[in-house]
mmCIF file of C-alpha atoms in Angstrom:
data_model
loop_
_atom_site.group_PDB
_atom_site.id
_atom_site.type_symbol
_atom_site.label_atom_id
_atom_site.label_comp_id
_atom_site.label_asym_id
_atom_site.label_seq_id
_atom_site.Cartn_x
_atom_site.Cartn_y
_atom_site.Cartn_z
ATOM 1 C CA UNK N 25 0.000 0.000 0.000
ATOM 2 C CA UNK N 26 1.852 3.194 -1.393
ATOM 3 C CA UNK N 27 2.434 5.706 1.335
ATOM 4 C CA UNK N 28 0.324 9.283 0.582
ATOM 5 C CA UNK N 29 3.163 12.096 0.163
ATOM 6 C CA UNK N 30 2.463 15.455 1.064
ATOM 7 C CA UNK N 31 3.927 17.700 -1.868
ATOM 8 C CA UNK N 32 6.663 19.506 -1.066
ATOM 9 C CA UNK N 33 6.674 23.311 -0.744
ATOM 10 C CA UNK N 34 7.934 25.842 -3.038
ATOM 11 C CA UNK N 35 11.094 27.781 -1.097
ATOM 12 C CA UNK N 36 9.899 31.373 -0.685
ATOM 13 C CA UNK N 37 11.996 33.302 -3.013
ATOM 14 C CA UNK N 38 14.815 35.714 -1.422
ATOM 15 C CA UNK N 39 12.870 38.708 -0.983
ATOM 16 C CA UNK N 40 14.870 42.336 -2.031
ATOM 17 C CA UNK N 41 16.625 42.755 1.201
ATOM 18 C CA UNK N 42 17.882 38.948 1.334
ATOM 19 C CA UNK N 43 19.042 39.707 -2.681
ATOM 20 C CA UNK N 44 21.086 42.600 -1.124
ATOM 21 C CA UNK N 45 22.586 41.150 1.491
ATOM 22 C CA UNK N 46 24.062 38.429 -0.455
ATOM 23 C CA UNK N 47 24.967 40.787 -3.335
ATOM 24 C CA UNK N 48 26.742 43.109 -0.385
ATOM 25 C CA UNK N 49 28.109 39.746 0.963
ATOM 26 C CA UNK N 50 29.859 38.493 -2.470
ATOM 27 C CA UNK N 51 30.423 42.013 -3.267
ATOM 28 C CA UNK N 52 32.850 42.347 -0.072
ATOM 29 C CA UNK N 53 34.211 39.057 -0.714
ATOM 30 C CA UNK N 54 35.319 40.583 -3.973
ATOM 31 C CA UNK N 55 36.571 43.216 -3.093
ATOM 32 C CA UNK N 56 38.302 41.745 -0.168
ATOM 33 C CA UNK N 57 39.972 39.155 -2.723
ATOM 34 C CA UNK N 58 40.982 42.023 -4.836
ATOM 35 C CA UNK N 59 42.401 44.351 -1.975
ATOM 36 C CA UNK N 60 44.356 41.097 -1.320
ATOM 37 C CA UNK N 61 46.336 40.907 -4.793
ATOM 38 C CA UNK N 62 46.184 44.762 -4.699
ATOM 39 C CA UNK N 63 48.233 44.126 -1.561
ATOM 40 C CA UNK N 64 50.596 41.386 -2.795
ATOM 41 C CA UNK N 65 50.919 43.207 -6.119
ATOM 42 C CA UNK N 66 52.166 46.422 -3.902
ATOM 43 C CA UNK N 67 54.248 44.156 -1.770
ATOM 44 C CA UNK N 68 56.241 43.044 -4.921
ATOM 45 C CA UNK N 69 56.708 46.125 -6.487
ATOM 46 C CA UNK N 70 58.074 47.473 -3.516
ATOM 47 C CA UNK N 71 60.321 44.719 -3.008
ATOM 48 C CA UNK N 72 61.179 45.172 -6.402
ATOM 49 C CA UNK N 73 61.695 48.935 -6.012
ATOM 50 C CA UNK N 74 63.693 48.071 -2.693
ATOM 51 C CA UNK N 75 66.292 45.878 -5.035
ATOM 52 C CA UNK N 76 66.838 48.006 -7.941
ATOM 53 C CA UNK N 77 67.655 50.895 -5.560
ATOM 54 C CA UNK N 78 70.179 48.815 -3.728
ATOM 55 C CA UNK N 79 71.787 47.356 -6.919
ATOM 56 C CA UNK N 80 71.905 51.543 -8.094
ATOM 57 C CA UNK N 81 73.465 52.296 -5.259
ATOM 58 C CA UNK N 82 75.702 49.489 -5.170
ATOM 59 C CA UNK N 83 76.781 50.798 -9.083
ATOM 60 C CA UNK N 84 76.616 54.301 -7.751
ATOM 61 C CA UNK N 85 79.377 54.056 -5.518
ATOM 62 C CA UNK N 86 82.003 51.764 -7.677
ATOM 63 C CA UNK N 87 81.563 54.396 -10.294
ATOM 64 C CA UNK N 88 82.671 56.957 -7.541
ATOM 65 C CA UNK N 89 85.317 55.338 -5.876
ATOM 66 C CA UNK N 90 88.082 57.532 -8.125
ATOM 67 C CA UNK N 91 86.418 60.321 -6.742
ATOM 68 C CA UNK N 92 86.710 59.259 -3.103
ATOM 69 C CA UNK N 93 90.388 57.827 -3.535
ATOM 70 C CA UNK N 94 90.971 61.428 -4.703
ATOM 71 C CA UNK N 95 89.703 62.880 -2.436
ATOM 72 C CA UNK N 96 91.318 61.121 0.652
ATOM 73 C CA UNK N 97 94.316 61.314 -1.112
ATOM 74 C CA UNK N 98 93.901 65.452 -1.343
ATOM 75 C CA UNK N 99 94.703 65.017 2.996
ATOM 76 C CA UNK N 100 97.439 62.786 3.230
ATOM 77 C CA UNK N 101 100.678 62.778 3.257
ATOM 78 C CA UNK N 102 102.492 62.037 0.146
ATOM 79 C CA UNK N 103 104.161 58.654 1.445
ATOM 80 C CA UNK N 104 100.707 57.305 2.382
ATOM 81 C CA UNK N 105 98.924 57.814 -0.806
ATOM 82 C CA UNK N 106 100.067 55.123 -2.389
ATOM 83 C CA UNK N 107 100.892 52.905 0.522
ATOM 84 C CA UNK N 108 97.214 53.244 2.522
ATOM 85 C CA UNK N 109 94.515 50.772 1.270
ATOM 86 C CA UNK N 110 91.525 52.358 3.060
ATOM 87 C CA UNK N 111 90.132 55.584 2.064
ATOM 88 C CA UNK N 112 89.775 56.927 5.710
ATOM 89 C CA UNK N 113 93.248 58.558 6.101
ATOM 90 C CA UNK N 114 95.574 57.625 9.076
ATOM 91 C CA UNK N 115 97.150 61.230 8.744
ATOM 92 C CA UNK N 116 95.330 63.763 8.043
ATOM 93 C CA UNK N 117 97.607 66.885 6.407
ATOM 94 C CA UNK N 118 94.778 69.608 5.312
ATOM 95 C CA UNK N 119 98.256 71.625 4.210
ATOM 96 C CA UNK N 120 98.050 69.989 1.006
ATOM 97 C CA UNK N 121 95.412 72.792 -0.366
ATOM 98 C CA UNK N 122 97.378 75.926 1.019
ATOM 99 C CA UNK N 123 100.691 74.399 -0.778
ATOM 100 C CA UNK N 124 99.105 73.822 -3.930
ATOM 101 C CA UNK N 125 96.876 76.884 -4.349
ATOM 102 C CA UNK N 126 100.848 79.125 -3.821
ATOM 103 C CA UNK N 127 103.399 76.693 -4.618
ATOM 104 C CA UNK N 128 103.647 77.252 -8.540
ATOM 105 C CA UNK N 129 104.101 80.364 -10.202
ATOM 106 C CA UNK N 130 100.884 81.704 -9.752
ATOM 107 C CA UNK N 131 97.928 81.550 -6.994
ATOM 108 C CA UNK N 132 95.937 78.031 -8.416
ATOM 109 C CA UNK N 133 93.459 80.942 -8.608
ATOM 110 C CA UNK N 134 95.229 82.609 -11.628
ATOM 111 C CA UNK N 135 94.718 79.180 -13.652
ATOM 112 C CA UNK N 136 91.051 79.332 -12.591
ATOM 113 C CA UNK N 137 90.487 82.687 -13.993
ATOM 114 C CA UNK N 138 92.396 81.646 -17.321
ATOM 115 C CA UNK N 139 90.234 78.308 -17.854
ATOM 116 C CA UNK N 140 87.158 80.144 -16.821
ATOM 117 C CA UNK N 141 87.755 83.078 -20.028
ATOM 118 C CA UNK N 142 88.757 79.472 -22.374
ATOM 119 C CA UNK N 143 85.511 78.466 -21.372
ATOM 120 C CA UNK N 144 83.047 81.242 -21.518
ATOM 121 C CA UNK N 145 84.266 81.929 -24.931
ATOM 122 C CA UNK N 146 84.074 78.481 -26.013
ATOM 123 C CA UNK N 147 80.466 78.007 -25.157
ATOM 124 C CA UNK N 148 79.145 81.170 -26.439
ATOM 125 C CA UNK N 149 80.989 80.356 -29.995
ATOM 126 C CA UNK N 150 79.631 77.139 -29.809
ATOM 127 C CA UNK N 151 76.321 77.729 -28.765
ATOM 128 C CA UNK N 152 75.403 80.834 -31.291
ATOM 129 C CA UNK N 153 77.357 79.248 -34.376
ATOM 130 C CA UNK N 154 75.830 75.650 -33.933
ATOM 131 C CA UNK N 155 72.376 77.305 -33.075
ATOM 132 C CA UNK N 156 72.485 79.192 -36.662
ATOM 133 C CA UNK N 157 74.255 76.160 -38.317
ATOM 134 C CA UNK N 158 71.545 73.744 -37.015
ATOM 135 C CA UNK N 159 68.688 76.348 -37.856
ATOM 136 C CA UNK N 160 69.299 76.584 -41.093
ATOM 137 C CA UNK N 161 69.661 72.666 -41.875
ATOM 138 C CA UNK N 162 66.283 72.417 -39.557
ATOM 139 C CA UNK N 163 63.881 74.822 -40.733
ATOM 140 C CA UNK N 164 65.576 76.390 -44.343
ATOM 141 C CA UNK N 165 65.163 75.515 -47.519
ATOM 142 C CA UNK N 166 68.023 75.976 -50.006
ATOM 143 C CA UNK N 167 69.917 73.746 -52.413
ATOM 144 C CA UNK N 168 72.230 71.248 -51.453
ATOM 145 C CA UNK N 169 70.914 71.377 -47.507
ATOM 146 C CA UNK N 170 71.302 67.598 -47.462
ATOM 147 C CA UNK N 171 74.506 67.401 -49.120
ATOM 148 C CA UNK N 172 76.139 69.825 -46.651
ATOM 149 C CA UNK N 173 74.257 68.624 -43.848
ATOM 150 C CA UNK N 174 75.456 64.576 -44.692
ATOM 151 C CA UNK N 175 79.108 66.165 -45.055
ATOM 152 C CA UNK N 176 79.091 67.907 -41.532
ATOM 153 C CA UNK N 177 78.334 65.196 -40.046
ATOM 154 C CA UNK N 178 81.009 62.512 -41.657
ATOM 155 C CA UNK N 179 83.653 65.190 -39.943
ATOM 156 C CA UNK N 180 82.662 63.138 -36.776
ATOM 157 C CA UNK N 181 84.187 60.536 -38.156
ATOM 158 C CA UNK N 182 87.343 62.046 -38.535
ATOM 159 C CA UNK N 183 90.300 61.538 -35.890
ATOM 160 C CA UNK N 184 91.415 64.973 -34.040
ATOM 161 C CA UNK N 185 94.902 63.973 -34.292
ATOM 162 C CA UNK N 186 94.793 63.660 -38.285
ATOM 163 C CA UNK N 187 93.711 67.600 -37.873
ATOM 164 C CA UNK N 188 96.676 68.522 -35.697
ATOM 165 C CA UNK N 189 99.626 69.422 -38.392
ATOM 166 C CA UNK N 190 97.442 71.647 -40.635
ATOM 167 C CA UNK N 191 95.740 73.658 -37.981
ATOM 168 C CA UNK N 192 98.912 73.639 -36.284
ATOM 169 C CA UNK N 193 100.323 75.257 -39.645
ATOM 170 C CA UNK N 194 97.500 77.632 -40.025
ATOM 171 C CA UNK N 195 97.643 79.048 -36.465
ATOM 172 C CA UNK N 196 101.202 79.507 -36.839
ATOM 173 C CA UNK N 197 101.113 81.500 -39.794
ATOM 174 C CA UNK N 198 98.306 83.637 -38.294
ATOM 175 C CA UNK N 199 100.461 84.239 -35.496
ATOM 176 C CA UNK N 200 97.930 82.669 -32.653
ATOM 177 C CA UNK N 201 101.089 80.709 -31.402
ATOM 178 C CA UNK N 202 100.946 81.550 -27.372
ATOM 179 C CA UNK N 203 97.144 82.774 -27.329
ATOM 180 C CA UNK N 204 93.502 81.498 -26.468
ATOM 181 C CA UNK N 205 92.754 82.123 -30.242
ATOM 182 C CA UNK N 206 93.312 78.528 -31.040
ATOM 183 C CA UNK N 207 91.211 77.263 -28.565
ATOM 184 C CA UNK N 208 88.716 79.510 -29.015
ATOM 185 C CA UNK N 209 87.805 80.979 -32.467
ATOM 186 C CA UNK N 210 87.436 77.125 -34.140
ATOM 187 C CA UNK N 211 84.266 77.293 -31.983
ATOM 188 C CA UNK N 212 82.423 80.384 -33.312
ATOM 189 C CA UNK N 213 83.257 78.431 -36.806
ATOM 190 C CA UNK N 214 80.323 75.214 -35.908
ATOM 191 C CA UNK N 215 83.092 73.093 -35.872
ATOM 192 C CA UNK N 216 81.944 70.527 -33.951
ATOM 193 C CA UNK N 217 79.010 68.932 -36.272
ATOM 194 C CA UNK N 218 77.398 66.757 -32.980
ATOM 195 C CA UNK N 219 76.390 69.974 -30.832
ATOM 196 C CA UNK N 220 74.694 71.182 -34.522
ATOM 197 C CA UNK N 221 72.761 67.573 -34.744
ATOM 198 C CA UNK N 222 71.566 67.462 -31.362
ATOM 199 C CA UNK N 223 70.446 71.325 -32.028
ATOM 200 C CA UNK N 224 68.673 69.947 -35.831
ATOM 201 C CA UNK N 225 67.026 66.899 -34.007
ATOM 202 C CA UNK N 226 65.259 69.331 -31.434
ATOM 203 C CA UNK N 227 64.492 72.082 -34.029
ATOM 204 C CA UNK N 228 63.045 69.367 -35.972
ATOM 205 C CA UNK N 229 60.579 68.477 -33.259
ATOM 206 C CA UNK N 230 58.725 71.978 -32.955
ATOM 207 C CA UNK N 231 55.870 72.650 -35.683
ATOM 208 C CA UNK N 232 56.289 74.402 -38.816
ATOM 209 C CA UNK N 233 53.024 76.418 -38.062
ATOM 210 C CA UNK N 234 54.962 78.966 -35.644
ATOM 211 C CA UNK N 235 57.186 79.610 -38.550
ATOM 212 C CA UNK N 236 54.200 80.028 -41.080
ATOM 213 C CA UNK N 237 52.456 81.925 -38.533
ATOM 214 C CA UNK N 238 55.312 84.707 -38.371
ATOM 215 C CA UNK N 239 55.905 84.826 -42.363
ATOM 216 C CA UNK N 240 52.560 86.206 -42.008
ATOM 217 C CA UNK N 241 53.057 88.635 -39.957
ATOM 218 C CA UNK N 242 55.907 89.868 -41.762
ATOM 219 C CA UNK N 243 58.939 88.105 -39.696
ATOM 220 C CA UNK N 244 62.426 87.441 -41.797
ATOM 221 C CA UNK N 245 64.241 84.461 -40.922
ATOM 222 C CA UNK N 246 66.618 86.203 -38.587
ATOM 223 C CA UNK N 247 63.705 87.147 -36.503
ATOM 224 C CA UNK N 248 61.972 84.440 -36.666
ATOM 225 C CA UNK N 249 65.255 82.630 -35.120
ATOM 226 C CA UNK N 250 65.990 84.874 -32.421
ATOM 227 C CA UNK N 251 61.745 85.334 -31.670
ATOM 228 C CA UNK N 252 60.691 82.441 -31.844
ATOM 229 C CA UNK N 253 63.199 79.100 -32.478
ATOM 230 C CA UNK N 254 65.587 80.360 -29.788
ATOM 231 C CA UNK N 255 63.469 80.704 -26.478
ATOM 232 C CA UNK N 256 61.996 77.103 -27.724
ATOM 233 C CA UNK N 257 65.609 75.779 -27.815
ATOM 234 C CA UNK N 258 66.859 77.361 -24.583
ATOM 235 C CA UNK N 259 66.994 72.971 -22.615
ATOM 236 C CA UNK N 260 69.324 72.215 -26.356
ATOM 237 C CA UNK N 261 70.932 75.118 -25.674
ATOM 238 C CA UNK N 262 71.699 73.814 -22.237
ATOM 239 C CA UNK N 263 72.812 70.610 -22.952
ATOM 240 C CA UNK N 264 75.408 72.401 -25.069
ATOM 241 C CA UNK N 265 77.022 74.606 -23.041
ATOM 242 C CA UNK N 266 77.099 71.974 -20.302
ATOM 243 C CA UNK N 267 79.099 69.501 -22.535
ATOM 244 C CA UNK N 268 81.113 72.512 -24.034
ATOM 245 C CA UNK N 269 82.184 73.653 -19.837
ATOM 246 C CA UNK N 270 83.184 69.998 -19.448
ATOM 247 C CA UNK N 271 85.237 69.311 -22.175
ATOM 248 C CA UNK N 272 86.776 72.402 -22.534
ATOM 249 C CA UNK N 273 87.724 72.748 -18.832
ATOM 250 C CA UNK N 274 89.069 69.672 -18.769
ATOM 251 C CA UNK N 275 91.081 69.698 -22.389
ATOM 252 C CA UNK N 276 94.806 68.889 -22.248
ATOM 253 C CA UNK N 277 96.132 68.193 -25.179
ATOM 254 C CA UNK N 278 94.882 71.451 -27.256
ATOM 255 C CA UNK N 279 96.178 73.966 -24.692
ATOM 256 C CA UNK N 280 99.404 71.701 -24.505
ATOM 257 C CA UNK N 281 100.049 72.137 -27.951
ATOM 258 C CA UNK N 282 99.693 75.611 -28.670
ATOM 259 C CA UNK N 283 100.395 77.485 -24.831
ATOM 260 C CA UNK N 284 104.320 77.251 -24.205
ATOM 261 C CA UNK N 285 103.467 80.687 -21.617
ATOM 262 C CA UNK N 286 103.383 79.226 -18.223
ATOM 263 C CA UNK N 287 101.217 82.659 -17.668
ATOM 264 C CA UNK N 288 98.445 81.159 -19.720
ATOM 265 C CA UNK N 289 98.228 78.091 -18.904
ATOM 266 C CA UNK N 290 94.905 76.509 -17.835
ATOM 267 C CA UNK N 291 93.800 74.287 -15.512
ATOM 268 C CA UNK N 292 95.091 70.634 -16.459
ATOM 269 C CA UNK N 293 98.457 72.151 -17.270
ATOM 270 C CA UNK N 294 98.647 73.695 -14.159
ATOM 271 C CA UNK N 295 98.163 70.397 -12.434
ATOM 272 C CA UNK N 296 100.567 68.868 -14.874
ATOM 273 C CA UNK N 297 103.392 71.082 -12.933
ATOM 274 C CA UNK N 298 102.763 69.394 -9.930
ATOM 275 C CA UNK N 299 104.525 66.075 -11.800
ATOM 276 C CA UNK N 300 108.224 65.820 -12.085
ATOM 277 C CA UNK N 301 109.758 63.235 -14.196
ATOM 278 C CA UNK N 302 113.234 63.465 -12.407
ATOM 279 C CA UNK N 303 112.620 64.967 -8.912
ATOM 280 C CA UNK N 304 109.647 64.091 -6.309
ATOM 281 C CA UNK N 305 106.302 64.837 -7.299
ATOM 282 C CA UNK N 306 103.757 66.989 -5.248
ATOM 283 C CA UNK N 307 101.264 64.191 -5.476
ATOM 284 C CA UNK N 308 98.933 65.575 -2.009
ATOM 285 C CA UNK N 309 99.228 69.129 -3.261
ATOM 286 C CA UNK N 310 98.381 67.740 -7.076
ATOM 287 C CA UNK N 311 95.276 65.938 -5.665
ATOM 288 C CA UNK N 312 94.205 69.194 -3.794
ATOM 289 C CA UNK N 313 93.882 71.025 -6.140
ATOM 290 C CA UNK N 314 92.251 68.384 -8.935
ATOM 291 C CA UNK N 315 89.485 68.333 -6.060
ATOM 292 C CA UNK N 316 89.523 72.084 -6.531
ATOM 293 C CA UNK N 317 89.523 72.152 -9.857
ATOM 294 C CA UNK N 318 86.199 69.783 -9.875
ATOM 295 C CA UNK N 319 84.147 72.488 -7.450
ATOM 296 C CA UNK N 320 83.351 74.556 -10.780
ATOM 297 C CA UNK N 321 82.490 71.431 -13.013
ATOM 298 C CA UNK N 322 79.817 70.327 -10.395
ATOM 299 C CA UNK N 323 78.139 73.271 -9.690
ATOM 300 C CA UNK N 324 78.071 73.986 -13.345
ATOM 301 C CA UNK N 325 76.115 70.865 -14.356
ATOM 302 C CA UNK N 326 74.089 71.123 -10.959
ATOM 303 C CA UNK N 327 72.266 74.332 -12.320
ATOM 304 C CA UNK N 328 72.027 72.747 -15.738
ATOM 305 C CA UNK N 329 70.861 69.433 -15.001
ATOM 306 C CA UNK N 330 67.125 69.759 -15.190
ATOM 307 C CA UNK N 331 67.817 71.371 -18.842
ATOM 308 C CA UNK N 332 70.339 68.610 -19.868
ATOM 309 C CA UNK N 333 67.800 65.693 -19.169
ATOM 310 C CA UNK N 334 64.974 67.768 -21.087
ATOM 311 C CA UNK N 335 67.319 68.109 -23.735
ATOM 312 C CA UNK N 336 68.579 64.769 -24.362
ATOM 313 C CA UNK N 337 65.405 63.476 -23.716
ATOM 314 C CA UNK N 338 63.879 65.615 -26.803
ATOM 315 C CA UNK N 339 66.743 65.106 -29.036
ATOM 316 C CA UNK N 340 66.374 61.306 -29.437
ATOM 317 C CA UNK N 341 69.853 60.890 -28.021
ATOM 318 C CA UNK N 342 69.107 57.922 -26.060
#
């Protein structure tokens, strides 16, 4: 005899407020789970963050270990320099930097002042010359602009050294023997065709229209320049003087080669009188004074450096 079921009832349906709860409840679950690999994501990238700064650091102070070995050398005595392994000096002789700012023929000062007037002349020749060079490859159209351009820039191909003898030759019979002319006047020329690409590449980036724009308004191409390229160009024009002050302050060779006056001699040969090939060498006083010589060099590139990165950056020299 079959058993009589009773039919089973329906489950009520979740009313609106149950629907929400459990929407809320998977909702925080959710977000929970995602807060969670927000959280481990963060954790990483920290961690991450933490490494690379350690390894840059790490990096950071191999690269300056010259300059600290330099600079602890600057305070000892001369028999410890090269006898000392550690940096921090057993014997500490501050004397080095009054001996070597008097013991040549001049105050260190006076070699200062004469690789300070090298310099400022070198970077405003290079700076205006490779600015008008570079403008008129960038934004001018004449014949042959490729051609010349193409041709200034195989010159960076070519060795300084196979130069030497024939501007040697010319200087001499100019008479610029013994001056700053040598080392100075070459730069008002553009003569270095990497300062007038880097200069092209960034006058390249910035639209035709402003040019079009002042044509219309009745601007020549001088004005235009000066108006409206220049004030645009000021982080390449930056970047420029900034390598210009560093390679010109620290040149050897060129001022070497044509300065036989010990009265105008620069910086690095200044320091080269420290060396003696027969007698004892002034190696603490030498070191002094190299530290000195570095003080204008950093503060230089210290008030350039937010216009150096801007101009690299929009040069495409990467």
């Amino acid at each position: 005899m079959a058993i009589p079921t009773s039919p089973v009832a329906p489950a009520p349906a979740p009313t609106m407020r149950q629907r929400r709860g459990t929407g809320g409840r998977r909702r925080r679950h959710r977000d929970s789970g995602e807060a969670e690999i927000s959280g481990v994501d963060a954790q990483d990238t920290a961690r991450s963050r933490f490494l690379r700064h350690v390894i840059l650091c790490g990096v950071a102070l191999v690269m300056m270990y010259p300059l600290l070995w330099m600079l602890s050398s600057s305070v000892k005595p001369d028999a410890n320099i090269f006898t000392e392994q550690g940096l921090w000096p057993s014997e500490w002789r501050f004397e080095n930097y009054t001996e070597g700012w008097n013991s040549l023929q001049h105050p260190f000062g006076h070699y200062l002042v004469n690789s300070a007037i090298v310099v400022s002349l070198s970077i405003v020749g290079t700076v205006v010359s490779s600015a008008l060079a570079a403008y008129a490859f960038a934004r001018l159209e004449f014949p042959g602009r490729k051609l010349f351009f193409g041709l200034a820039l195989v010159t960076l191909m070519l060795p300084g050294h196979v130069l030497l003898i024939p501007q040697y030759i010319i200087f001499s019979e100019l008479g610029w023997l013994n001056t700053y002319l040598p080392l100075v006047v070459p730069n008002f020329l553009a003569s270095n065709a990497f300062f007038i690409f880097l200069m092209v590449q960034f006058m390249r980036a910035l639209p035709r229209e402003l040019d079009d724009a002042a044509r219309i308004d009745g601007c020549g191409p001088f004005r235009i320049f000066f108006q409206i390229i220049a004030p645009l160009c000021i982080p390449a024009f930056a970047t420029t003087a900034i390598f210009t002050f560093i390679s010109t302050w620290n040149e050897f060779f060129s001022p070497l080669i044509y300065i036989t006056n010990p009265d105008l001699y620069t910086v690095p040969l200044a320091l080269r009188q420290f060396m003696d090939a027969e007698g004892q060498s002034s190696w603490g006083p030498m070191f002094a004074m190299s530290v000195v010589s570095l003080f204008p060099i950093v503060a230089f590139f210290i008030m350039g450096q937010r216009y150096l990165v801007k101009g690299i950056a929009t040069t495409g020299l990467k």
